[in-house]
Amino acid sequence: MLKNYLKTAFRNLVKNKFYTLINIIGLAVGIATCLLILLYVMDEMSFDHYNTNASRIYRVNNEIKFGDNQIDLAVAPALLGTTVVKEFPQVEQYTRIQWHSSLLIKKGNENLREDRVAYGDSTLFDVFTLPMLSGDPKNALREPHSIVITETIAKKYFDGIDVVGKEMIINDSVNYKITGVIKNMPSQSHFNFDIFVATAENPASRDDNWLSENWNTYILVKKNADLNKLNSDLNKMMDRYVGPELQGATNMTLDQFEKSGGYIRASLTPLTDIHLNSNKTGELDGNGNIQFVYIFSAIALFILLIACVNFMNLSTARSFNRAKEVGVRKVLGSLKRNLIQQFLTESVLISFIALIFAILIAWALMPYFNQLAGKTITVNTIFQPGMLLSLVVLMLIVGLLAGSYPAFFLSSFQPIAVLKGKLTSGFKKSWLRNALVVFQFVITIILIIGTIVIYNQLNYIREKDIGYNRNQVLVINGTSVLGDQAVTFKNELLQISGV
């Protein structure tokens, strides 16, 4: 029976080439757009999930209010990590990360600048899943002047990854020993560095000032840890260490400070929530926004609905052309359910053909979409088993939903009315068809207005006169290495004509 339905559906689609083409193109464009947005949403939702223990990793934040000033920090005091591990048995391990200034690395006779450099503890590989291609993760980053690099950096400077034990000349003066080579970090990570420098060489890593928050600190908790109790104990610990220092700095006890409306407290952010739900001072990189994910998901749904409604409207619009077919088939003994199954088969067949074209369209537009969205999504994501299964199920649902109204509408024709040509008034009085047309236009107009508003806002930001010419302002990175010579450097720059 199914073979007969498919054969009849295919013949009908070939017979009505123009109608079939319009339907397939409409559905394909809608599905392709929905697919691209879906890939973006999936990419945003997948941040940091590559870590094996992602569900047990938390970042420690600091929230400070002093007078009228309030600040939420993604960083913590240098000694917090070691103290937490010592005092709380439910905490298994900790690690810290801090941005390092740019490094100039010697390659042949030239120095190449690397910007994505961070300080990292030796426990970095105990907390995060950063597979090491060469070297021992337990001993990497333990000694001063030791570094761990990615495979890209290893190939860039040594043409291979078997470089553990070799040295790199940094800033034309210091030799750093390579103690490990890790895989390139996934782009779906809230931090992404090419070089990790041992924190042991940074005196600030041993700073015992609890009022100085400079380190992105992460803890790995044990399974079934009581997070509410841990957060409460964490703040009690902060009070013990911060109180005396606060009194020395402000001549106020912690109780007096809190009675004045101020506070210094810690909080925990799950690792997988950082990218979409955190926008604190001291983030390691620019994060996303969960509201954008909701908005884009809604847009994708509306676009898919518009494509389905368009299909339904086209099907019902040409129903009159198939009315005689329905009448004749009913006279010849076809049951209503057989007609419904036939029309649903045609609808599902069109949706699957449209899916093939949609994948081709998405594949062709992927480079431009990545450039627009700042992503590195590959078309291979579409062909993952889970994704393909989801698309097949989605197309089955789309086909059944989009074809349901035409199928039930066409199959309900009475043979006598059809053959006597008395269906015209019925078409004109179809309130559902009119409602679908109105819905389609309303959603389309909303999306167009939204696009125009966003375009005008971006154009305003780009062309607004901010009081200076951006093209004539240069930023010089890595000036922290100048130390006390920064003022001298500034004065020398001012002697240059044009500065």
Coordinates of C-alpha atoms in Angstrom, one line a residue:
M1 CA 0.0 0.0 0.0
L2 CA 2.8 2.4 0.9
K3 CA 4.6 1.7 -2.4
N4 CA 1.4 2.6 -4.2
Y5 CA 1.0 5.8 -2.2
L6 CA 4.6 6.8 -3.0
K7 CA 4.2 6.0 -6.7
T8 CA 1.0 8.0 -6.9
A9 CA 2.5 10.9 -4.9
F10 CA 5.6 11.0 -7.1
R11 CA 3.5 11.0 -10.3
N12 CA 1.3 13.8 -9.0
L13 CA 4.4 15.9 -8.0
V14 CA 5.9 15.4 -11.5
K15 CA 2.7 16.3 -13.2
N16 CA 2.4 19.6 -11.3
K17 CA 6.0 20.7 -11.6
F18 CA 5.5 24.4 -11.0
Y19 CA 3.5 23.9 -7.9
T20 CA 5.9 21.2 -6.6
L21 CA 8.9 23.5 -7.2
I22 CA 7.3 26.4 -5.3
N23 CA 6.4 24.2 -2.4
I24 CA 9.9 22.6 -2.2
I25 CA 11.7 25.9 -2.5
G26 CA 9.5 27.5 0.1
L27 CA 10.0 24.7 2.6
A28 CA 13.7 24.3 1.8
V29 CA 14.5 27.9 2.4
G30 CA 12.5 27.9 5.7
I31 CA 14.1 24.6 6.9
A32 CA 17.6 25.8 5.8
T33 CA 17.2 29.0 7.8
C34 CA 15.8 27.1 10.8
L35 CA 18.7 24.6 10.5
L36 CA 21.4 27.3 10.6
I37 CA 19.8 29.0 13.6
L38 CA 19.5 25.6 15.3
L39 CA 23.2 24.9 14.7
Y40 CA 24.0 28.3 16.3
V41 CA 21.8 27.6 19.3
M42 CA 23.3 24.1 19.7
D43 CA 26.8 25.6 19.6
E44 CA 26.0 28.1 22.2
M45 CA 24.4 25.5 24.5
S46 CA 27.4 23.1 24.2
F47 CA 30.0 25.4 25.8
D48 CA 32.3 23.6 28.3
H49 CA 30.4 20.3 28.0
Y50 CA 33.6 18.8 26.6
N51 CA 34.9 18.5 30.1
T52 CA 34.5 15.0 31.5
N53 CA 33.6 16.4 35.0
A54 CA 31.7 19.5 33.7
S55 CA 28.8 18.9 36.1
R56 CA 31.1 19.0 39.1
I57 CA 33.2 22.1 38.2
Y58 CA 32.2 25.5 39.7
R59 CA 33.8 28.9 39.4
V60 CA 34.2 30.9 42.6
N61 CA 32.9 34.5 42.3
N62 CA 33.2 37.5 44.6
E63 CA 30.4 40.0 45.1
I64 CA 31.4 43.3 46.8
K65 CA 29.3 46.3 47.9
F66 CA 31.1 49.3 49.5
G67 CA 29.0 52.4 49.9
D68 CA 27.3 53.2 46.6
N69 CA 29.7 51.0 44.7
Q70 CA 28.7 47.4 43.8
I71 CA 30.7 45.0 41.7
D72 CA 30.3 41.4 40.7
L73 CA 33.6 39.7 40.1
A74 CA 34.5 36.5 38.2
V75 CA 37.8 36.4 40.2
A76 CA 38.8 35.5 43.7
P77 CA 41.7 36.0 46.1
A78 CA 44.9 34.0 45.3
L79 CA 44.8 31.8 48.3
L80 CA 41.1 30.9 48.2
G81 CA 41.6 27.7 46.2
T82 CA 44.2 26.1 48.4
T83 CA 42.3 27.1 51.5
V84 CA 39.0 25.6 50.2
V85 CA 40.7 22.3 49.4
K86 CA 42.2 22.2 52.9
E87 CA 39.1 23.1 54.9
F88 CA 36.3 21.5 52.9
P89 CA 36.4 17.7 52.4
Q90 CA 33.6 17.9 49.7
V91 CA 36.1 19.9 47.4
E92 CA 38.3 17.5 45.5
Q93 CA 40.6 19.9 43.7
Y94 CA 41.0 23.5 42.6
T95 CA 42.9 25.4 39.9
R96 CA 43.4 29.0 38.9
I97 CA 43.8 30.9 35.6
Q98 CA 44.8 34.5 34.9
W99 CA 45.5 36.3 31.7
H100 CA 49.2 36.8 31.0
S101 CA 50.4 39.7 28.9
S102 CA 51.4 39.0 25.3
L103 CA 54.6 37.1 24.7
L104 CA 57.3 37.6 22.0
I105 CA 58.6 34.2 21.0
K106 CA 61.7 33.7 19.0
K107 CA 61.5 31.9 15.7
G108 CA 64.6 32.0 13.7
N109 CA 65.7 35.6 13.5
E110 CA 62.3 37.1 14.3
N111 CA 60.1 37.5 17.3
L112 CA 56.4 36.5 16.9
R113 CA 53.8 37.8 19.2
E114 CA 51.3 35.5 20.9
D115 CA 48.3 37.1 22.6
R116 CA 46.3 34.2 24.0
V117 CA 48.6 33.4 27.0
A118 CA 47.5 32.7 30.5
Y119 CA 49.0 31.7 33.9
G120 CA 47.8 28.2 34.9
D121 CA 48.3 26.0 38.0
S122 CA 49.8 22.6 37.8
T123 CA 46.3 21.3 38.8
L124 CA 44.8 22.7 35.6
F125 CA 44.7 19.2 34.0
D126 CA 43.1 17.7 37.1
V127 CA 40.1 19.9 36.8
F128 CA 39.7 20.5 33.1
T129 CA 39.7 17.9 30.3
L130 CA 42.7 19.1 28.2
P131 CA 44.1 16.0 26.6
M132 CA 47.9 16.1 26.5
L133 CA 49.6 14.8 23.3
S134 CA 53.1 15.0 24.7
G135 CA 54.3 15.3 28.3
D136 CA 53.1 14.3 31.8
P137 CA 50.1 16.4 33.0
K138 CA 51.0 15.6 36.7
N139 CA 54.4 17.3 36.3
A140 CA 53.6 20.1 33.8
L141 CA 53.4 23.7 35.0
R142 CA 55.1 22.9 38.4
E143 CA 58.3 24.8 38.0
P144 CA 58.9 28.5 37.1
H145 CA 59.7 29.2 33.5
S146 CA 57.8 26.1 32.4
I147 CA 55.0 26.3 29.8
V148 CA 52.4 24.1 28.2
I149 CA 51.5 24.8 24.5
T150 CA 48.8 23.7 22.1
E151 CA 49.6 21.5 19.1
T152 CA 49.1 24.6 16.8
I153 CA 51.8 26.5 18.6
A154 CA 54.1 23.4 18.6
K155 CA 53.7 23.0 14.9
K156 CA 54.1 26.7 14.3
Y157 CA 57.5 26.9 16.0
F158 CA 58.9 23.3 15.8
D159 CA 57.0 21.7 12.9
G160 CA 55.9 18.9 15.2
I161 CA 54.4 18.0 18.6
D162 CA 57.2 16.0 20.1
V163 CA 58.8 19.0 21.7
V164 CA 58.7 18.3 25.5
G165 CA 62.0 19.3 27.0
K166 CA 62.8 21.9 24.3
E167 CA 63.0 25.6 25.1
M168 CA 61.4 28.7 23.7
I169 CA 63.1 32.1 24.0
I170 CA 60.5 34.5 25.4
N171 CA 60.8 38.3 25.1
D172 CA 64.3 37.9 23.7
S173 CA 65.7 37.2 27.1
V174 CA 64.2 34.2 29.1
N175 CA 64.2 30.5 28.2
Y176 CA 61.0 28.7 28.9
K177 CA 61.0 24.9 29.1
I178 CA 58.1 23.1 27.3
T179 CA 56.6 20.6 29.7
G180 CA 53.6 19.6 27.7
V181 CA 51.7 19.8 24.4
I182 CA 47.9 19.7 24.6
K183 CA 45.2 19.4 21.9
N184 CA 43.8 22.6 20.6
M185 CA 41.1 23.8 22.9
P186 CA 37.5 23.4 21.6
S187 CA 36.0 26.7 20.4
Q188 CA 33.1 25.9 22.7
S189 CA 35.0 26.9 25.8
H190 CA 34.5 30.0 27.9
F191 CA 38.3 30.4 27.8
N192 CA 40.6 29.6 25.0
F193 CA 44.4 29.9 25.3
D194 CA 47.3 28.8 23.2
I195 CA 50.0 28.9 25.9
F196 CA 49.8 28.3 29.7
V197 CA 52.7 29.7 31.8
A198 CA 53.3 28.2 35.3
T199 CA 51.8 30.4 38.0
A200 CA 54.8 29.5 40.2
E201 CA 56.8 32.3 38.5
N202 CA 54.1 34.9 39.3
P203 CA 54.6 36.3 42.8
A204 CA 50.9 37.4 42.8
S205 CA 49.9 33.7 42.9
R206 CA 51.2 33.7 46.5
D207 CA 49.5 36.9 47.6
D208 CA 48.0 36.5 51.0
N209 CA 45.8 39.6 50.7
W210 CA 42.1 38.4 50.9
L211 CA 40.9 41.8 49.6
S212 CA 42.8 41.4 46.4
E213 CA 40.8 39.4 43.8
N214 CA 42.8 38.6 40.7
W215 CA 42.4 34.9 39.9
N216 CA 39.7 33.0 38.1
T217 CA 39.4 30.1 40.5
Y218 CA 37.6 26.8 39.8
I219 CA 36.8 24.0 42.2
L220 CA 36.0 20.4 41.4
V221 CA 33.5 19.1 44.0
K222 CA 33.0 15.5 44.9
K223 CA 30.0 13.6 43.7
N224 CA 26.8 14.2 45.6
A225 CA 28.3 17.3 47.4
D226 CA 25.8 19.5 49.2
L227 CA 26.3 22.8 47.2
N228 CA 24.0 24.8 49.5
K229 CA 26.1 23.9 52.5
L230 CA 29.3 24.4 50.6
N231 CA 28.3 27.9 49.5
S232 CA 27.3 28.7 53.1
D233 CA 30.6 27.4 54.5
L234 CA 32.5 29.2 51.8
N235 CA 31.1 32.6 53.0
K236 CA 31.8 31.8 56.6
M237 CA 35.4 31.1 55.6
M238 CA 35.5 34.4 53.7
D239 CA 34.3 36.2 56.8
R240 CA 37.2 34.6 58.9
Y241 CA 39.9 35.7 56.5
V242 CA 38.4 38.9 55.1
G243 CA 37.3 40.4 58.4
P244 CA 40.7 41.2 59.9
E245 CA 42.0 42.6 56.7
L246 CA 38.9 44.7 56.2
Q247 CA 39.3 46.2 59.7
G248 CA 42.9 47.0 59.0
A249 CA 42.0 48.8 55.7
T250 CA 38.8 50.6 56.8
N251 CA 39.0 50.7 60.6
M252 CA 35.6 48.9 60.6
T253 CA 34.8 45.5 61.9
L254 CA 33.0 43.1 59.5
D255 CA 29.8 43.6 61.5
Q256 CA 30.0 47.4 61.2
F257 CA 30.8 47.1 57.5
E258 CA 27.7 44.9 56.9
K259 CA 25.5 47.1 59.1
S260 CA 26.5 50.0 56.8
G261 CA 25.0 48.1 53.9
G262 CA 28.3 46.7 52.6
Y263 CA 29.2 43.1 52.0
I264 CA 31.9 40.8 50.6
R265 CA 30.6 37.4 49.7
A266 CA 31.4 34.4 47.5
S267 CA 29.2 32.6 45.1
L268 CA 29.5 29.6 42.9
T269 CA 28.7 29.5 39.1
P270 CA 28.4 26.0 37.4
L271 CA 30.9 25.7 34.7
T272 CA 28.3 25.0 32.0
D273 CA 26.4 28.2 33.0
I274 CA 29.3 30.6 32.6
H275 CA 29.1 31.2 28.8
L276 CA 25.4 32.0 28.7
N277 CA 24.5 33.1 32.2
S278 CA 27.5 35.1 33.5
N279 CA 28.6 38.7 32.7
K280 CA 30.8 39.6 35.5
T281 CA 33.9 41.8 35.7
G282 CA 37.0 39.7 35.1
E283 CA 35.6 37.1 32.7
L284 CA 38.3 35.3 30.8
D285 CA 36.6 35.9 27.4
G286 CA 33.4 37.5 26.0
N287 CA 30.4 35.4 26.9
G288 CA 27.1 34.8 25.2
N289 CA 23.6 35.6 26.4
I290 CA 20.9 33.1 27.1
Q291 CA 18.3 35.7 26.0
F292 CA 19.8 35.6 22.5
V293 CA 19.4 31.9 22.5
Y294 CA 15.7 32.2 23.4
I295 CA 15.1 34.9 20.8
F296 CA 16.9 33.0 18.0
S297 CA 15.0 29.8 18.9
A298 CA 11.7 31.6 18.7
I299 CA 12.7 33.1 15.3
A300 CA 13.7 29.7 14.0
L301 CA 10.3 28.3 15.2
F302 CA 8.4 31.2 13.5
I303 CA 10.3 30.7 10.3
L304 CA 9.5 27.0 10.2
L305 CA 5.9 27.8 11.0
I306 CA 5.7 30.3 8.1
A307 CA 7.1 27.7 5.8
C308 CA 4.6 25.1 7.0
V309 CA 1.7 27.6 6.7
N310 CA 2.8 28.6 3.3
F311 CA 2.8 24.9 2.2
M312 CA -0.7 24.5 3.7
N313 CA -2.0 27.6 2.0
L314 CA -0.6 26.5 -1.4
S315 CA -2.1 23.0 -1.0
T316 CA -5.6 24.4 -0.1
A317 CA -5.4 27.0 -2.8
R318 CA -5.1 24.4 -5.5
S319 CA -7.6 22.0 -3.8
F320 CA -10.2 23.0 -6.4
N321 CA -8.0 21.5 -9.1
R322 CA -7.9 18.2 -7.2
A323 CA -11.6 18.2 -6.2
K324 CA -12.6 16.1 -9.2
E325 CA -9.9 13.6 -8.5
V326 CA -11.3 13.2 -4.9
G327 CA -14.8 12.9 -6.2
V328 CA -13.9 10.3 -8.8
R329 CA -11.8 8.3 -6.3
K330 CA -14.7 8.3 -3.8
V331 CA -17.2 7.2 -6.4
L332 CA -14.8 4.3 -7.3
G333 CA -14.7 3.2 -3.7
S334 CA -11.8 5.0 -2.0
L335 CA -12.3 5.5 1.7
K336 CA -11.7 8.8 3.5
R337 CA -8.7 7.3 5.4
N338 CA -7.1 6.2 2.1
L339 CA -7.4 9.7 0.7
I340 CA -5.9 11.2 3.9
Q341 CA -3.0 8.7 3.8
Q342 CA -2.4 9.6 0.1
F343 CA -2.3 13.3 0.7
L344 CA -0.1 13.0 3.9
T345 CA 2.3 10.8 1.9
E346 CA 2.6 13.5 -0.7
S347 CA 3.2 16.1 2.0
V348 CA 5.9 14.0 3.8
L349 CA 7.5 13.3 0.5
I350 CA 7.8 17.0 -0.3
S351 CA 9.2 17.7 3.2
F352 CA 11.9 15.1 2.8
I353 CA 12.8 16.4 -0.7
A354 CA 12.9 19.9 0.8
L355 CA 15.2 18.7 3.6
I356 CA 17.7 17.5 1.1
F357 CA 17.7 20.9 -0.6
A358 CA 17.8 22.6 2.8
I359 CA 21.0 20.8 3.8
L360 CA 22.6 21.8 0.5
I361 CA 21.6 25.4 1.1
A362 CA 22.9 25.3 4.6
W363 CA 26.1 23.8 3.5
A364 CA 26.6 26.5 0.8
L365 CA 25.8 29.3 3.3
M366 CA 27.8 27.9 6.2
P367 CA 31.0 29.9 5.6
Y368 CA 29.1 33.2 5.4
F369 CA 27.0 32.2 8.4
N370 CA 30.1 31.5 10.4
Q371 CA 31.6 34.8 9.5
L372 CA 28.4 36.6 10.5
A373 CA 28.0 34.7 13.8
G374 CA 31.6 34.4 14.7
K375 CA 31.4 30.7 14.8
T376 CA 33.4 27.7 13.5
I377 CA 30.5 25.4 12.9
T378 CA 31.1 22.7 10.3
V379 CA 28.6 21.0 8.0
N380 CA 29.7 17.6 9.6
T381 CA 27.5 18.6 12.6
I382 CA 24.4 18.0 10.5
F383 CA 25.5 14.5 9.6
Q384 CA 26.0 13.3 13.2
P385 CA 23.6 10.3 13.9
G386 CA 21.7 12.2 16.6
M387 CA 21.3 15.3 14.4
L388 CA 20.2 13.3 11.3
L389 CA 17.7 11.4 13.4
S390 CA 16.3 14.6 14.8
L391 CA 16.0 16.1 11.3
V392 CA 14.2 13.0 10.0
V393 CA 11.7 13.1 12.9
L394 CA 11.3 16.9 12.5
M395 CA 10.6 16.5 8.8
L396 CA 8.1 13.7 9.5
I397 CA 6.3 16.1 12.0
V398 CA 6.5 19.0 9.5
G399 CA 5.1 16.9 6.7
L400 CA 2.2 15.5 8.8
L401 CA 1.4 19.0 10.3
A402 CA 1.7 20.9 7.0
G403 CA -0.3 18.3 5.1
S404 CA -2.9 17.6 7.8
Y405 CA -5.3 20.4 7.0
P406 CA -5.1 19.9 3.2
A407 CA -5.5 16.1 3.7
F408 CA -8.6 16.4 5.9
F409 CA -10.0 19.3 3.9
L410 CA -9.7 17.5 0.5
S411 CA -10.8 14.1 1.8
S412 CA -14.0 15.7 3.2
F413 CA -15.4 16.7 -0.2
Q414 CA -18.7 15.1 -1.1
P415 CA -18.6 13.3 -4.4
I416 CA -22.0 14.7 -5.6
A417 CA -21.1 18.3 -4.8
V418 CA -17.7 17.9 -6.4
L419 CA -19.0 16.4 -9.7
K420 CA -21.7 19.0 -9.9
G421 CA -19.1 21.8 -9.4
K422 CA -20.7 23.2 -6.2
L423 CA -17.5 23.8 -4.2
T424 CA -16.8 27.4 -5.0
S425 CA -18.7 28.9 -2.0
G426 CA -16.9 26.4 0.3
F427 CA -13.5 27.7 -0.7
K428 CA -14.5 31.4 -0.1
K429 CA -15.9 30.6 3.4
S430 CA -12.8 28.7 4.7
W431 CA -12.1 30.7 7.9
L432 CA -9.1 28.5 8.8
R433 CA -7.4 29.2 5.4
N434 CA -8.0 32.9 5.9
A435 CA -6.6 32.7 9.5
L436 CA -3.5 30.9 8.2
V437 CA -2.9 33.7 5.6
V438 CA -3.3 36.4 8.2
F439 CA -0.9 34.5 10.6
Q440 CA 1.7 34.1 7.9
F441 CA 1.6 37.8 7.0
V442 CA 1.6 39.0 10.7
I443 CA 4.7 36.9 11.6
T444 CA 6.5 37.9 8.4
I445 CA 5.8 41.6 9.1
I446 CA 7.1 41.2 12.7
L447 CA 10.3 39.6 11.5
I448 CA 10.8 42.3 8.8
I449 CA 10.3 45.1 11.3
G450 CA 12.6 43.5 13.8
T451 CA 15.3 43.1 11.1
I452 CA 15.0 46.8 10.1
V453 CA 15.2 48.0 13.7
I454 CA 18.3 45.9 14.4
Y455 CA 19.9 47.1 11.2
N456 CA 19.2 50.7 12.0
Q457 CA 20.6 50.3 15.6
L458 CA 23.8 48.6 14.3
N459 CA 24.1 51.3 11.6
Y460 CA 23.7 54.0 14.3
I461 CA 26.5 52.5 16.5
R462 CA 28.8 52.2 13.5
E463 CA 28.3 55.8 12.2
K464 CA 27.7 57.7 15.4
D465 CA 30.1 60.6 15.9
I466 CA 31.9 59.7 19.2
G467 CA 34.2 62.7 19.1
Y468 CA 37.3 61.1 17.6
N469 CA 38.3 59.2 14.5
R470 CA 38.6 55.5 15.4
N471 CA 40.9 54.8 12.5
Q472 CA 43.5 57.2 14.0
V473 CA 43.6 55.6 17.4
L474 CA 46.0 52.7 18.0
V475 CA 46.2 50.4 20.9
I476 CA 49.6 49.1 22.0
N477 CA 49.4 45.8 23.8
G478 CA 51.9 44.2 26.2
T479 CA 53.1 47.5 27.7
S480 CA 53.0 45.9 31.2
V481 CA 56.6 44.7 30.6
L482 CA 57.8 48.3 30.6
G483 CA 57.3 48.6 34.3
D484 CA 58.8 51.9 35.6
Q485 CA 59.8 52.9 32.0
A486 CA 56.2 53.4 31.0
V487 CA 56.3 57.1 31.4
T488 CA 59.6 57.3 29.5
F489 CA 58.0 55.3 26.7
K490 CA 55.0 57.6 26.6
N491 CA 57.3 60.7 26.4
E492 CA 59.3 59.1 23.6
L493 CA 56.1 58.4 21.7
L494 CA 55.0 62.1 22.0
Q495 CA 58.2 63.1 20.3
I496 CA 57.1 61.2 17.1
S497 CA 55.5 63.4 14.5
G498 CA 51.8 62.7 14.1
V499 CA 51.3 61.4 17.7

